[in-house]
Structure formats: C-alpha cells, structure tokens
Amino acid sequence: MIKMSEDKFMKASITLLFAYGLFNITNFFYHFFSARLLGPSQYSIVATLFSLVYLASIGSGAIQSTAAKFTAEFKMKNKNKIAFFFQRSFRKISLYSLAALVFYILISPLIATFLKIPLSSTLILGLAVIPLMLLPLSRGILQGLQRFGALGANTIIEGIVKLGLALFFINLGFGASGTIAAVALSMVVALLLVFPLLKFRKSEKYSKTKIALNKKELYRFSMLAFVALFLLTALYNIDIFLVKHFFSAEQAGYYAVLSLLGKIIFFGATSFGAVMFPKVVEFETQNKNSKALFKKTIIFTFVVSLLILLIYWLLPRQIISAVFGPAYLNIANLLARFGFFMMLLSLAYICVLHNLAKGKSKFIWILVMAVAAEILLITLFHASLTEIVNILIALSALTLVLLSR
C-alpha cells in the first residue's frame, strides 16, 4: 500500500516536473527575448509588473490550495460535493474578481507613480485580474483529484501562448505594454481551455438542492492559505520592488535578470509541492502519518535545487552571456549566491505547504517577521546589489530553520 503510494508520488512528481519545467522554459524565454529585445530600462518595466503578477497570484495560490484541499477531502468522503463546490465557488469568485478589477483600475496611477513605470502598461495588466482569480479554482480541483496530467497540460498551454504573443507584440513595436498584454491574454486562453478538462462536469449534474459545506472551515483555510502564500511570495518579490525604488533603472534591470535566473530553482520545487499537498490532505483525512512523504519531498527538492545551483556556481558568466548577452555580465558574481537564497526559500516553501495541508497556522508568524525584516533591512541597507542578496540569504536561512522545527 505504502509502496504503491510512493510509486504514484514519483510518477506524479515527474509528470508535473516535466509540465512545470516546460512552462518555466517558455517563461524563461519570455523574459529572455524581453530582456534582449527591449533593453534593460524597458525590461525593468516588464520585470516589475511581472513581479506584481506574482504578488497578485498569491490570491490565486490561495484559491487553488483551498480548492485542492477540499476537493481531496470530498474525493475521500463525498465525491458528489465536488461539482456543487465548483459551481458555488465559481459564482462567488466571479463577483469578487470584478470588484478586484475595479479596485485595481482605481489604484493603478499610484502603482505607476511609485514604481516609476507608464500608466498604460499598469492598466493593461488589469486584463489579468479576472483569470488570475478564476483559473486557479479549476486547476485546484484538478490538483485535488490528483489529475496531474490535465493540470500540467493546461499550464503548458498558458506558457506557450504567453511566449508566442509576447514575440508577436514586440515585433509589432508595442514594447513593454505589449509584452505585459501577452501575460494577461495567455491566462484568458488557459481559463477558456481548462473547463473541458473538468470531466466531472460531464458525468454529474449540478444539484438544485444545496449540499452542506463547512463554510467556516472553508473561509478559515482560504484566509490561512492566502496569508501564508502572500508572505512567502513577498519574500522573493518585495526585493525587486525595493531595488526598483532605490536603484537606477539600469541596476534594477540587472537585478531583474538575477532574480529571474534564481527563480528557476524555486519553481523547480513547485512540482514536488503540488503533488505532496493533496496527498498530505488525503493522509490527514485517513488519519495517516505524512512525515515520510514530507521528508521525501524535501529530499527531492534539495537535490534538484542543488544541481541547478552547482551549474550557476561553475558557469555563471557563460550562462548569463549566452542567455542575456554581455550587457548583463556585471551580475555574474552574484548568480550562485542568489541561487543559494532561492534554494533555501524552496525548502521553506515545502515546509509551508506541509503545514497548510495539515491545517496548522502558528508558522504564519515566522513568515510575518521574515517579510517585515526584509523590508526594514533593505530599506536601511542598500549600498549595493551584493548587500541586498546577503540580506536575503540570511533571512531565508533563519526562516527555514524556524519553519522546520
């Protein structure tokens, strides 16, 4: 029984590692061509707004985690609840997403002013607000049902569309605004294509009679997941905003490239976390111990992260020169160091997901203190990019130690 679970875990992990790997490759080339074709100053606009997407996707992550958790529970207890859960959630999230879009439009001038970027580019990003909230609901249900192949396929489609549209818009001369539009439109396409993947919609009719859902637990977990993912995402995105604010546009562009390469390590961990999460929920529902699964996920994440880090350490100049060109070689000496930060954060991410799957909440205070410390320290100490990276390493190491206790 355990052996079968381990085999399924490996197969699912490889499936999502491949799918997320392809998505990250398309994501990488999206930034690769943006940086090369737009130049440091224009690319800093793209990178900054892309980081805003990461922060906004925290809500997406919370929605997906919540959908995955409750779908996994319904799968074990009462599968008929899944279709009803999707129907009710889709209606409510649609209303919330419209309200969020209006709010975003209202605060766009403030965002553009603070980040020193064009208002037009900021407004275009608003196209992503609605799919950012609706797409993760469907993906979360696929994840909770452990239909990792379908989940991976939809993710790959989003990446391919984003890359293709970005190249198309850049060639038409739309610059940073067109590149950002590609991000939003790719999410719209992925949203439209995810519905056919929800096979339960074909085999089950929505019940006209209300099915009891534990709304209190649903909202409690949603808020917990949102706060946890918000704080975790802030740890590897706030630095970009602060660098954009305190440094020149050129330096911010250099740092954006450094952050992009570092995130490759972090996103390698997401496949293992995505597989682990619903399985831990399943174990908890059956009163089984998930410690062995957690340790295995940590080991896989560490090995994959370490392999990428070694490449960064051995060939930093070659990687940066080949991918982004000689204009970005100033940051070659920081690549392995930043990669080490992302490896530590990847392991912390797995710890956070494990705590979420088990319904724990005390770990939130660790993340709160880490984010507050990052903002304070970078605000006080930003003499160079090296100083920024050193702060991130120290904070991520301490955060990992505290989360793993």
PDB file of N, CA and C in Angstrom, residues 122-214:
ATOM      1  N   THR A 122       0.617  49.632 -16.749  1.00  0.00           N
ATOM      2  CA  THR A 122      -0.018  49.219 -15.495  1.00  0.00           C
ATOM      3  C   THR A 122      -1.484  48.856 -15.717  1.00  0.00           C
ATOM      4  N   LEU A 123      -2.183  49.653 -16.517  1.00  0.00           N
ATOM      5  CA  LEU A 123      -3.600  49.394 -16.791  1.00  0.00           C
ATOM      6  C   LEU A 123      -3.795  48.130 -17.618  1.00  0.00           C
ATOM      7  N   ILE A 124      -2.908  47.897 -18.573  1.00  0.00           N
ATOM      8  CA  ILE A 124      -3.009  46.700 -19.416  1.00  0.00           C
ATOM      9  C   ILE A 124      -2.941  45.435 -18.568  1.00  0.00           C
ATOM     10  N   LEU A 125      -2.123  45.481 -17.528  1.00  0.00           N
ATOM     11  CA  LEU A 125      -2.007  44.327 -16.643  1.00  0.00           C
ATOM     12  C   LEU A 125      -3.343  43.976 -15.988  1.00  0.00           C
ATOM     13  N   GLY A 126      -4.249  44.943 -15.920  1.00  0.00           N
ATOM     14  CA  GLY A 126      -5.566  44.706 -15.330  1.00  0.00           C
ATOM     15  C   GLY A 126      -6.363  43.624 -16.038  1.00  0.00           C
ATOM     16  N   LEU A 127      -6.024  43.346 -17.300  1.00  0.00           N
ATOM     17  CA  LEU A 127      -6.704  42.278 -18.040  1.00  0.00           C
ATOM     18  C   LEU A 127      -6.521  40.918 -17.374  1.00  0.00           C
ATOM     19  N   ALA A 128      -5.482  40.804 -16.547  1.00  0.00           N
ATOM     20  CA  ALA A 128      -5.177  39.517 -15.916  1.00  0.00           C
ATOM     21  C   ALA A 128      -5.937  39.295 -14.616  1.00  0.00           C
ATOM     22  N   VAL A 129      -6.598  40.319 -14.102  1.00  0.00           N
ATOM     23  CA  VAL A 129      -7.220  40.221 -12.775  1.00  0.00           C
ATOM     24  C   VAL A 129      -8.262  39.109 -12.698  1.00  0.00           C
ATOM     25  N   ILE A 130      -9.200  39.084 -13.654  1.00  0.00           N
ATOM     26  CA  ILE A 130     -10.282  38.090 -13.598  1.00  0.00           C
ATOM     27  C   ILE A 130      -9.767  36.657 -13.775  1.00  0.00           C
ATOM     28  N   PRO A 131      -8.960  36.359 -14.821  1.00  0.00           N
ATOM     29  CA  PRO A 131      -8.450  34.985 -14.928  1.00  0.00           C
ATOM     30  C   PRO A 131      -7.528  34.585 -13.774  1.00  0.00           C
ATOM     31  N   LEU A 132      -6.848  35.556 -13.167  1.00  0.00           N
ATOM     32  CA  LEU A 132      -5.994  35.244 -12.024  1.00  0.00           C
ATOM     33  C   LEU A 132      -6.790  34.674 -10.855  1.00  0.00           C
ATOM     34  N   MET A 133      -8.081  34.984 -10.801  1.00  0.00           N
ATOM     35  CA  MET A 133      -8.918  34.511  -9.702  1.00  0.00           C
ATOM     36  C   MET A 133      -9.773  33.302 -10.079  1.00  0.00           C
ATOM     37  N   LEU A 134     -10.122  33.175 -11.371  1.00  0.00           N
ATOM     38  CA  LEU A 134     -10.994  32.074 -11.792  1.00  0.00           C
ATOM     39  C   LEU A 134     -10.222  30.824 -12.222  1.00  0.00           C
ATOM     40  N   LEU A 135      -9.085  31.020 -12.870  1.00  0.00           N
ATOM     41  CA  LEU A 135      -8.304  29.884 -13.364  1.00  0.00           C
ATOM     42  C   LEU A 135      -7.845  28.945 -12.246  1.00  0.00           C
ATOM     43  N   PRO A 136      -7.350  29.460 -11.122  1.00  0.00           N
ATOM     44  CA  PRO A 136      -6.871  28.554 -10.069  1.00  0.00           C
ATOM     45  C   PRO A 136      -7.954  27.702  -9.422  1.00  0.00           C
ATOM     46  N   LEU A 137      -9.211  28.117  -9.504  1.00  0.00           N
ATOM     47  CA  LEU A 137     -10.294  27.292  -8.962  1.00  0.00           C
ATOM     48  C   LEU A 137     -10.355  25.958  -9.694  1.00  0.00           C
ATOM     49  N   SER A 138     -10.360  26.027 -11.023  1.00  0.00           N
ATOM     50  CA  SER A 138     -10.417  24.803 -11.830  1.00  0.00           C
ATOM     51  C   SER A 138      -9.144  23.981 -11.683  1.00  0.00           C
ATOM     52  N   ARG A 139      -8.003  24.671 -11.662  1.00  0.00           N
ATOM     53  CA  ARG A 139      -6.734  23.951 -11.504  1.00  0.00           C
ATOM     54  C   ARG A 139      -6.638  23.301 -10.128  1.00  0.00           C
ATOM     55  N   GLY A 140      -7.189  23.956  -9.124  1.00  0.00           N
ATOM     56  CA  GLY A 140      -7.175  23.379  -7.785  1.00  0.00           C
ATOM     57  C   GLY A 140      -7.998  22.109  -7.702  1.00  0.00           C
ATOM     58  N   ILE A 141      -9.112  22.078  -8.418  1.00  0.00           N
ATOM     59  CA  ILE A 141      -9.939  20.873  -8.436  1.00  0.00           C
ATOM     60  C   ILE A 141      -9.201  19.738  -9.140  1.00  0.00           C
ATOM     61  N   LEU A 142      -8.529  20.053 -10.238  1.00  0.00           N
ATOM     62  CA  LEU A 142      -7.717  19.038 -10.920  1.00  0.00           C
ATOM     63  C   LEU A 142      -6.620  18.515  -9.996  1.00  0.00           C
ATOM     64  N   GLN A 143      -6.003  19.424  -9.248  1.00  0.00           N
ATOM     65  CA  GLN A 143      -4.945  19.038  -8.315  1.00  0.00           C
ATOM     66  C   GLN A 143      -5.500  18.170  -7.191  1.00  0.00           C
ATOM     67  N   GLY A 144      -6.647  18.553  -6.643  1.00  0.00           N
ATOM     68  CA  GLY A 144      -7.255  17.780  -5.566  1.00  0.00           C
ATOM     69  C   GLY A 144      -7.679  16.391  -6.008  1.00  0.00           C
ATOM     70  N   LEU A 145      -8.117  16.279  -7.262  1.00  0.00           N
ATOM     71  CA  LEU A 145      -8.475  14.974  -7.831  1.00  0.00           C
ATOM     72  C   LEU A 145      -7.242  14.185  -8.247  1.00  0.00           C
ATOM     73  N   GLN A 146      -6.077  14.823  -8.119  1.00  0.00           N
ATOM     74  CA  GLN A 146      -4.780  14.248  -8.491  1.00  0.00           C
ATOM     75  C   GLN A 146      -4.722  13.904  -9.979  1.00  0.00           C
ATOM     76  N   ARG A 147      -5.358  14.761 -10.784  1.00  0.00           N
ATOM     77  CA  ARG A 147      -5.292  14.638 -12.239  1.00  0.00           C
ATOM     78  C   ARG A 147      -4.162  15.556 -12.716  1.00  0.00           C
ATOM     79  N   PHE A 148      -2.944  15.131 -12.402  1.00  0.00           N
ATOM     80  CA  PHE A 148      -1.777  15.971 -12.624  1.00  0.00           C
ATOM     81  C   PHE A 148      -1.431  16.143 -14.101  1.00  0.00           C
ATOM     82  N   GLY A 149      -1.799  15.170 -14.934  1.00  0.00           N
ATOM     83  CA  GLY A 149      -1.555  15.295 -16.367  1.00  0.00           C
ATOM     84  C   GLY A 149      -2.355  16.435 -16.971  1.00  0.00           C
ATOM     85  N   ALA A 150      -3.643  16.505 -16.625  1.00  0.00           N
ATOM     86  CA  ALA A 150      -4.504  17.580 -17.124  1.00  0.00           C
ATOM     87  C   ALA A 150      -4.055  18.930 -16.586  1.00  0.00           C
ATOM     88  N   LEU A 151      -3.672  18.958 -15.322  1.00  0.00           N
ATOM     89  CA  LEU A 151      -3.184  20.194 -14.710  1.00  0.00           C
ATOM     90  C   LEU A 151      -1.928  20.686 -15.417  1.00  0.00           C
ATOM     91  N   GLY A 152      -1.019  19.768 -15.693  1.00  0.00           N
ATOM     92  CA  GLY A 152       0.217  20.136 -16.375  1.00  0.00           C
ATOM     93  C   GLY A 152      -0.019  20.614 -17.795  1.00  0.00           C
ATOM     94  N   ALA A 153      -0.939  19.959 -18.510  1.00  0.00           N
ATOM     95  CA  ALA A 153      -1.228  20.337 -19.895  1.00  0.00           C
ATOM     96  C   ALA A 153      -1.761  21.760 -19.981  1.00  0.00           C
ATOM     97  N   ASN A 154      -2.667  22.109 -19.086  1.00  0.00           N
ATOM     98  CA  ASN A 154      -3.234  23.457 -19.091  1.00  0.00           C
ATOM     99  C   ASN A 154      -2.174  24.504 -18.770  1.00  0.00           C
ATOM    100  N   THR A 155      -1.263  24.164 -17.881  1.00  0.00           N
ATOM    101  CA  THR A 155      -0.182  25.083 -17.521  1.00  0.00           C
ATOM    102  C   THR A 155       0.758  25.314 -18.700  1.00  0.00           C
ATOM    103  N   ILE A 156       1.064  24.246 -19.432  1.00  0.00           N
ATOM    104  CA  ILE A 156       1.947  24.356 -20.601  1.00  0.00           C
ATOM    105  C   ILE A 156       1.324  25.255 -21.663  1.00  0.00           C
ATOM    106  N   ILE A 157       0.026  25.097 -21.891  1.00  0.00           N
ATOM    107  CA  ILE A 157      -0.676  25.925 -22.884  1.00  0.00           C
ATOM    108  C   ILE A 157      -0.539  27.396 -22.545  1.00  0.00           C
ATOM    109  N   GLU A 158      -0.710  27.728 -21.280  1.00  0.00           N
ATOM    110  CA  GLU A 158      -0.568  29.125 -20.858  1.00  0.00           C
ATOM    111  C   GLU A 158       0.819  29.665 -21.197  1.00  0.00           C
ATOM    112  N   GLY A 159       1.843  28.866 -20.931  1.00  0.00           N
ATOM    113  CA  GLY A 159       3.209  29.305 -21.201  1.00  0.00           C
ATOM    114  C   GLY A 159       3.485  29.520 -22.676  1.00  0.00           C
ATOM    115  N   ILE A 160       3.021  28.603 -23.518  1.00  0.00           N
ATOM    116  CA  ILE A 160       3.254  28.700 -24.962  1.00  0.00           C
ATOM    117  C   ILE A 160       2.558  29.921 -25.547  1.00  0.00           C
ATOM    118  N   VAL A 161       1.309  30.141 -25.139  1.00  0.00           N
ATOM    119  CA  VAL A 161       0.552  31.298 -25.637  1.00  0.00           C
ATOM    120  C   VAL A 161       1.218  32.600 -25.202  1.00  0.00           C
ATOM    121  N   LYS A 162       1.681  32.653 -23.973  1.00  0.00           N
ATOM    122  CA  LYS A 162       2.329  33.866 -23.458  1.00  0.00           C
ATOM    123  C   LYS A 162       3.585  34.195 -24.250  1.00  0.00           C
ATOM    124  N   LEU A 163       4.414  33.199 -24.498  1.00  0.00           N
ATOM    125  CA  LEU A 163       5.647  33.427 -25.249  1.00  0.00           C
ATOM    126  C   LEU A 163       5.346  33.863 -26.672  1.00  0.00           C
ATOM    127  N   GLY A 164       4.409  33.163 -27.327  1.00  0.00           N
ATOM    128  CA  GLY A 164       4.076  33.497 -28.707  1.00  0.00           C
ATOM    129  C   GLY A 164       3.522  34.899 -28.859  1.00  0.00           C
ATOM    130  N   LEU A 165       2.619  35.277 -27.975  1.00  0.00           N
ATOM    131  CA  LEU A 165       2.029  36.619 -28.049  1.00  0.00           C
ATOM    132  C   LEU A 165       3.052  37.703 -27.719  1.00  0.00           C
ATOM    133  N   ALA A 166       3.949  37.422 -26.795  1.00  0.00           N
ATOM    134  CA  ALA A 166       4.975  38.412 -26.439  1.00  0.00           C
ATOM    135  C   ALA A 166       5.858  38.727 -27.643  1.00  0.00           C
ATOM    136  N   LEU A 167       6.303  37.686 -28.341  1.00  0.00           N
ATOM    137  CA  LEU A 167       7.135  37.891 -29.534  1.00  0.00           C
ATOM    138  C   LEU A 167       6.356  38.642 -30.611  1.00  0.00           C
ATOM    139  N   PHE A 168       5.095  38.287 -30.756  1.00  0.00           N
ATOM    140  CA  PHE A 168       4.244  38.935 -31.758  1.00  0.00           C
ATOM    141  C   PHE A 168       4.095  40.426 -31.467  1.00  0.00           C
ATOM    142  N   PHE A 169       3.790  40.758 -30.230  1.00  0.00           N
ATOM    143  CA  PHE A 169       3.580  42.162 -29.862  1.00  0.00           C
ATOM    144  C   PHE A 169       4.875  42.973 -29.900  1.00  0.00           C
ATOM    145  N   ILE A 170       5.987  42.357 -29.512  1.00  0.00           N
ATOM    146  CA  ILE A 170       7.275  43.067 -29.567  1.00  0.00           C
ATOM    147  C   ILE A 170       7.634  43.390 -31.010  1.00  0.00           C
ATOM    148  N   ASN A 171       7.410  42.430 -31.904  1.00  0.00           N
ATOM    149  CA  ASN A 171       7.703  42.658 -33.328  1.00  0.00           C
ATOM    150  C   ASN A 171       6.811  43.737 -33.929  1.00  0.00           C
ATOM    151  N   LEU A 172       5.618  43.909 -33.360  1.00  0.00           N
ATOM    152  CA  LEU A 172       4.722  44.963 -33.837  1.00  0.00           C
ATOM    153  C   LEU A 172       5.082  46.326 -33.256  1.00  0.00           C
ATOM    154  N   GLY A 173       6.039  46.329 -32.327  1.00  0.00           N
ATOM    155  CA  GLY A 173       6.504  47.592 -31.760  1.00  0.00           C
ATOM    156  C   GLY A 173       5.754  48.071 -30.537  1.00  0.00           C
ATOM    157  N   PHE A 174       5.046  47.172 -29.846  1.00  0.00           N
ATOM    158  CA  PHE A 174       4.284  47.581 -28.670  1.00  0.00           C
ATOM    159  C   PHE A 174       5.116  47.639 -27.391  1.00  0.00           C
ATOM    160  N   GLY A 175       6.370  47.201 -27.460  1.00  0.00           N
ATOM    161  CA  GLY A 175       7.280  47.336 -26.332  1.00  0.00           C
ATOM    162  C   GLY A 175       6.822  46.635 -25.069  1.00  0.00           C
ATOM    163  N   ALA A 176       7.081  47.289 -23.926  1.00  0.00           N
ATOM    164  CA  ALA A 176       6.760  46.695 -22.627  1.00  0.00           C
ATOM    165  C   ALA A 176       5.261  46.462 -22.464  1.00  0.00           C
ATOM    166  N   SER A 177       4.443  47.362 -22.986  1.00  0.00           N
ATOM    167  CA  SER A 177       2.989  47.224 -22.857  1.00  0.00           C
ATOM    168  C   SER A 177       2.487  45.968 -23.561  1.00  0.00           C
ATOM    169  N   GLY A 178       3.003  45.699 -24.757  1.00  0.00           N
ATOM    170  CA  GLY A 178       2.604  44.504 -25.487  1.00  0.00           C
ATOM    171  C   GLY A 178       3.066  43.239 -24.802  1.00  0.00           C
ATOM    172  N   THR A 179       4.267  43.297 -24.218  1.00  0.00           N
ATOM    173  CA  THR A 179       4.803  42.136 -23.512  1.00  0.00           C
ATOM    174  C   THR A 179       3.956  41.801 -22.290  1.00  0.00           C
ATOM    175  N   ILE A 180       3.487  42.824 -21.600  1.00  0.00           N
ATOM    176  CA  ILE A 180       2.615  42.619 -20.444  1.00  0.00           C
ATOM    177  C   ILE A 180       1.233  42.124 -20.883  1.00  0.00           C
ATOM    178  N   ALA A 181       0.741  42.622 -22.018  1.00  0.00           N
ATOM    179  CA  ALA A 181      -0.556  42.175 -22.541  1.00  0.00           C
ATOM    180  C   ALA A 181      -0.536  40.672 -22.821  1.00  0.00           C
ATOM    181  N   ALA A 182       0.618  40.163 -23.259  1.00  0.00           N
ATOM    182  CA  ALA A 182       0.744  38.734 -23.543  1.00  0.00           C
ATOM    183  C   ALA A 182       0.508  37.897 -22.288  1.00  0.00           C
ATOM    184  N   VAL A 183       0.961  38.396 -21.148  1.00  0.00           N
ATOM    185  CA  VAL A 183       0.756  37.690 -19.881  1.00  0.00           C
ATOM    186  C   VAL A 183      -0.735  37.548 -19.585  1.00  0.00           C
ATOM    187  N   ALA A 184      -1.454  38.659 -19.697  1.00  0.00           N
ATOM    188  CA  ALA A 184      -2.888  38.659 -19.393  1.00  0.00           C
ATOM    189  C   ALA A 184      -3.678  37.777 -20.356  1.00  0.00           C
ATOM    190  N   LEU A 185      -3.392  37.907 -21.649  1.00  0.00           N
ATOM    191  CA  LEU A 185      -4.153  37.155 -22.650  1.00  0.00           C
ATOM    192  C   LEU A 185      -3.895  35.656 -22.561  1.00  0.00           C
ATOM    193  N   SER A 186      -2.689  35.258 -22.183  1.00  0.00           N
ATOM    194  CA  SER A 186      -2.389  33.827 -22.047  1.00  0.00           C
ATOM    195  C   SER A 186      -3.217  33.204 -20.925  1.00  0.00           C
ATOM    196  N   MET A 187      -3.464  33.980 -19.883  1.00  0.00           N
ATOM    197  CA  MET A 187      -4.304  33.489 -18.785  1.00  0.00           C
ATOM    198  C   MET A 187      -5.758  33.331 -19.221  1.00  0.00           C
ATOM    199  N   VAL A 188      -6.213  34.252 -20.056  1.00  0.00           N
ATOM    200  CA  VAL A 188      -7.582  34.171 -20.578  1.00  0.00           C
ATOM    201  C   VAL A 188      -7.751  32.895 -21.403  1.00  0.00           C
ATOM    202  N   VAL A 189      -6.780  32.609 -22.266  1.00  0.00           N
ATOM    203  CA  VAL A 189      -6.829  31.403 -23.100  1.00  0.00           C
ATOM    204  C   VAL A 189      -6.828  30.148 -22.230  1.00  0.00           C
ATOM    205  N   ALA A 190      -5.941  30.111 -21.227  1.00  0.00           N
ATOM    206  CA  ALA A 190      -5.864  28.951 -20.336  1.00  0.00           C
ATOM    207  C   ALA A 190      -7.176  28.746 -19.583  1.00  0.00           C
ATOM    208  N   LEU A 191      -7.811  29.837 -19.193  1.00  0.00           N
ATOM    209  CA  LEU A 191      -9.093  29.750 -18.484  1.00  0.00           C
ATOM    210  C   LEU A 191     -10.168  29.129 -19.369  1.00  0.00           C
ATOM    211  N   LEU A 192     -10.213  29.547 -20.624  1.00  0.00           N
ATOM    212  CA  LEU A 192     -11.223  29.020 -21.546  1.00  0.00           C
ATOM    213  C   LEU A 192     -11.004  27.536 -21.838  1.00  0.00           C
ATOM    214  N   LEU A 193      -9.746  27.110 -21.831  1.00  0.00           N
ATOM    215  CA  LEU A 193      -9.428  25.726 -22.184  1.00  0.00           C
ATOM    216  C   LEU A 193      -9.431  24.763 -21.002  1.00  0.00           C
ATOM    217  N   VAL A 194      -9.520  25.286 -19.775  1.00  0.00           N
ATOM    218  CA  VAL A 194      -9.461  24.392 -18.618  1.00  0.00           C
ATOM    219  C   VAL A 194     -10.803  23.709 -18.354  1.00  0.00           C
ATOM    220  N   PHE A 195     -11.908  24.339 -18.765  1.00  0.00           N
ATOM    221  CA  PHE A 195     -13.226  23.778 -18.450  1.00  0.00           C
ATOM    222  C   PHE A 195     -13.462  22.381 -19.023  1.00  0.00           C
ATOM    223  N   PRO A 196     -13.057  22.105 -20.288  1.00  0.00           N
ATOM    224  CA  PRO A 196     -13.262  20.747 -20.806  1.00  0.00           C
ATOM    225  C   PRO A 196     -12.495  19.676 -20.027  1.00  0.00           C
ATOM    226  N   LEU A 197     -11.460  20.089 -19.287  1.00  0.00           N
ATOM    227  CA  LEU A 197     -10.661  19.127 -18.532  1.00  0.00           C
ATOM    228  C   LEU A 197     -11.363  18.660 -17.258  1.00  0.00           C
ATOM    229  N   LEU A 198     -12.390  19.392 -16.841  1.00  0.00           N
ATOM    230  CA  LEU A 198     -13.125  19.027 -15.628  1.00  0.00           C
ATOM    231  C   LEU A 198     -14.173  17.976 -15.973  1.00  0.00           C
ATOM    232  N   LYS A 199     -13.753  16.736 -16.031  1.00  0.00           N
ATOM    233  CA  LYS A 199     -14.620  15.652 -16.501  1.00  0.00           C
ATOM    234  C   LYS A 199     -15.851  15.444 -15.631  1.00  0.00           C
ATOM    235  N   PHE A 200     -15.768  15.828 -14.363  1.00  0.00           N
ATOM    236  CA  PHE A 200     -16.932  15.601 -13.503  1.00  0.00           C
ATOM    237  C   PHE A 200     -18.125  16.420 -13.959  1.00  0.00           C
ATOM    238  N   ARG A 201     -17.875  17.469 -14.730  1.00  0.00           N
ATOM    239  CA  ARG A 201     -18.983  18.303 -15.214  1.00  0.00           C
ATOM    240  C   ARG A 201     -19.832  17.542 -16.239  1.00  0.00           C
ATOM    241  N   LYS A 202     -19.228  16.559 -16.899  1.00  0.00           N
ATOM    242  CA  LYS A 202     -19.965  15.793 -17.898  1.00  0.00           C
ATOM    243  C   LYS A 202     -20.774  14.660 -17.252  1.00  0.00           C
ATOM    244  N   SER A 203     -20.256  14.109 -16.202  1.00  0.00           N
ATOM    245  CA  SER A 203     -20.888  12.934 -15.602  1.00  0.00           C
ATOM    246  C   SER A 203     -21.831  13.258 -14.457  1.00  0.00           C
ATOM    247  N   GLU A 204     -21.767  14.499 -13.950  1.00  0.00           N
ATOM    248  CA  GLU A 204     -22.617  14.874 -12.824  1.00  0.00           C
ATOM    249  C   GLU A 204     -23.370  16.153 -13.140  1.00  0.00           C
ATOM    250  N   LYS A 205     -24.652  16.171 -12.843  1.00  0.00           N
ATOM    251  CA  LYS A 205     -25.434  17.387 -12.998  1.00  0.00           C
ATOM    252  C   LYS A 205     -25.383  18.164 -11.689  1.00  0.00           C
ATOM    253  N   TYR A 206     -25.362  19.451 -11.817  1.00  0.00           N
ATOM    254  CA  TYR A 206     -25.366  20.267 -10.615  1.00  0.00           C
ATOM    255  C   TYR A 206     -26.676  20.055  -9.862  1.00  0.00           C
ATOM    256  N   SER A 207     -26.539  19.848  -8.587  1.00  0.00           N
ATOM    257  CA  SER A 207     -27.726  19.622  -7.757  1.00  0.00           C
ATOM    258  C   SER A 207     -28.475  20.923  -7.518  1.00  0.00           C
ATOM    259  N   LYS A 208     -29.804  20.872  -7.666  1.00  0.00           N
ATOM    260  CA  LYS A 208     -30.616  22.054  -7.382  1.00  0.00           C
ATOM    261  C   LYS A 208     -30.810  22.210  -5.869  1.00  0.00           C
ATOM    262  N   THR A 209     -30.553  21.117  -5.160  1.00  0.00           N
ATOM    263  CA  THR A 209     -30.647  21.163  -3.705  1.00  0.00           C
ATOM    264  C   THR A 209     -29.272  21.479  -3.132  1.00  0.00           C
ATOM    265  N   LYS A 210     -29.249  22.367  -2.179  1.00  0.00           N
ATOM    266  CA  LYS A 210     -27.975  22.748  -1.583  1.00  0.00           C
ATOM    267  C   LYS A 210     -27.332  21.567  -0.866  1.00  0.00           C
ATOM    268  N   ILE A 211     -26.034  21.414  -1.086  1.00  0.00           N
ATOM    269  CA  ILE A 211     -25.268  20.392  -0.395  1.00  0.00           C
ATOM    270  C   ILE A 211     -24.490  21.084   0.718  1.00  0.00           C
ATOM    271  N   ALA A 212     -24.531  20.529   1.895  1.00  0.00           N
ATOM    272  CA  ALA A 212     -23.894  21.175   3.046  1.00  0.00           C
ATOM    273  C   ALA A 212     -22.382  21.245   2.875  1.00  0.00           C
ATOM    274  N   LEU A 213     -21.847  22.453   3.033  1.00  0.00           N
ATOM    275  CA  LEU A 213     -20.409  22.672   3.022  1.00  0.00           C
ATOM    276  C   LEU A 213     -20.033  23.382   4.318  1.00  0.00           C
ATOM    277  N   ASN A 214     -18.886  23.034   4.843  1.00  0.00           N
ATOM    278  CA  ASN A 214     -18.410  23.682   6.062  1.00  0.00           C
ATOM    279  C   ASN A 214     -17.805  25.032   5.688  1.00  0.00           C
TER     280      ASN A 214
END
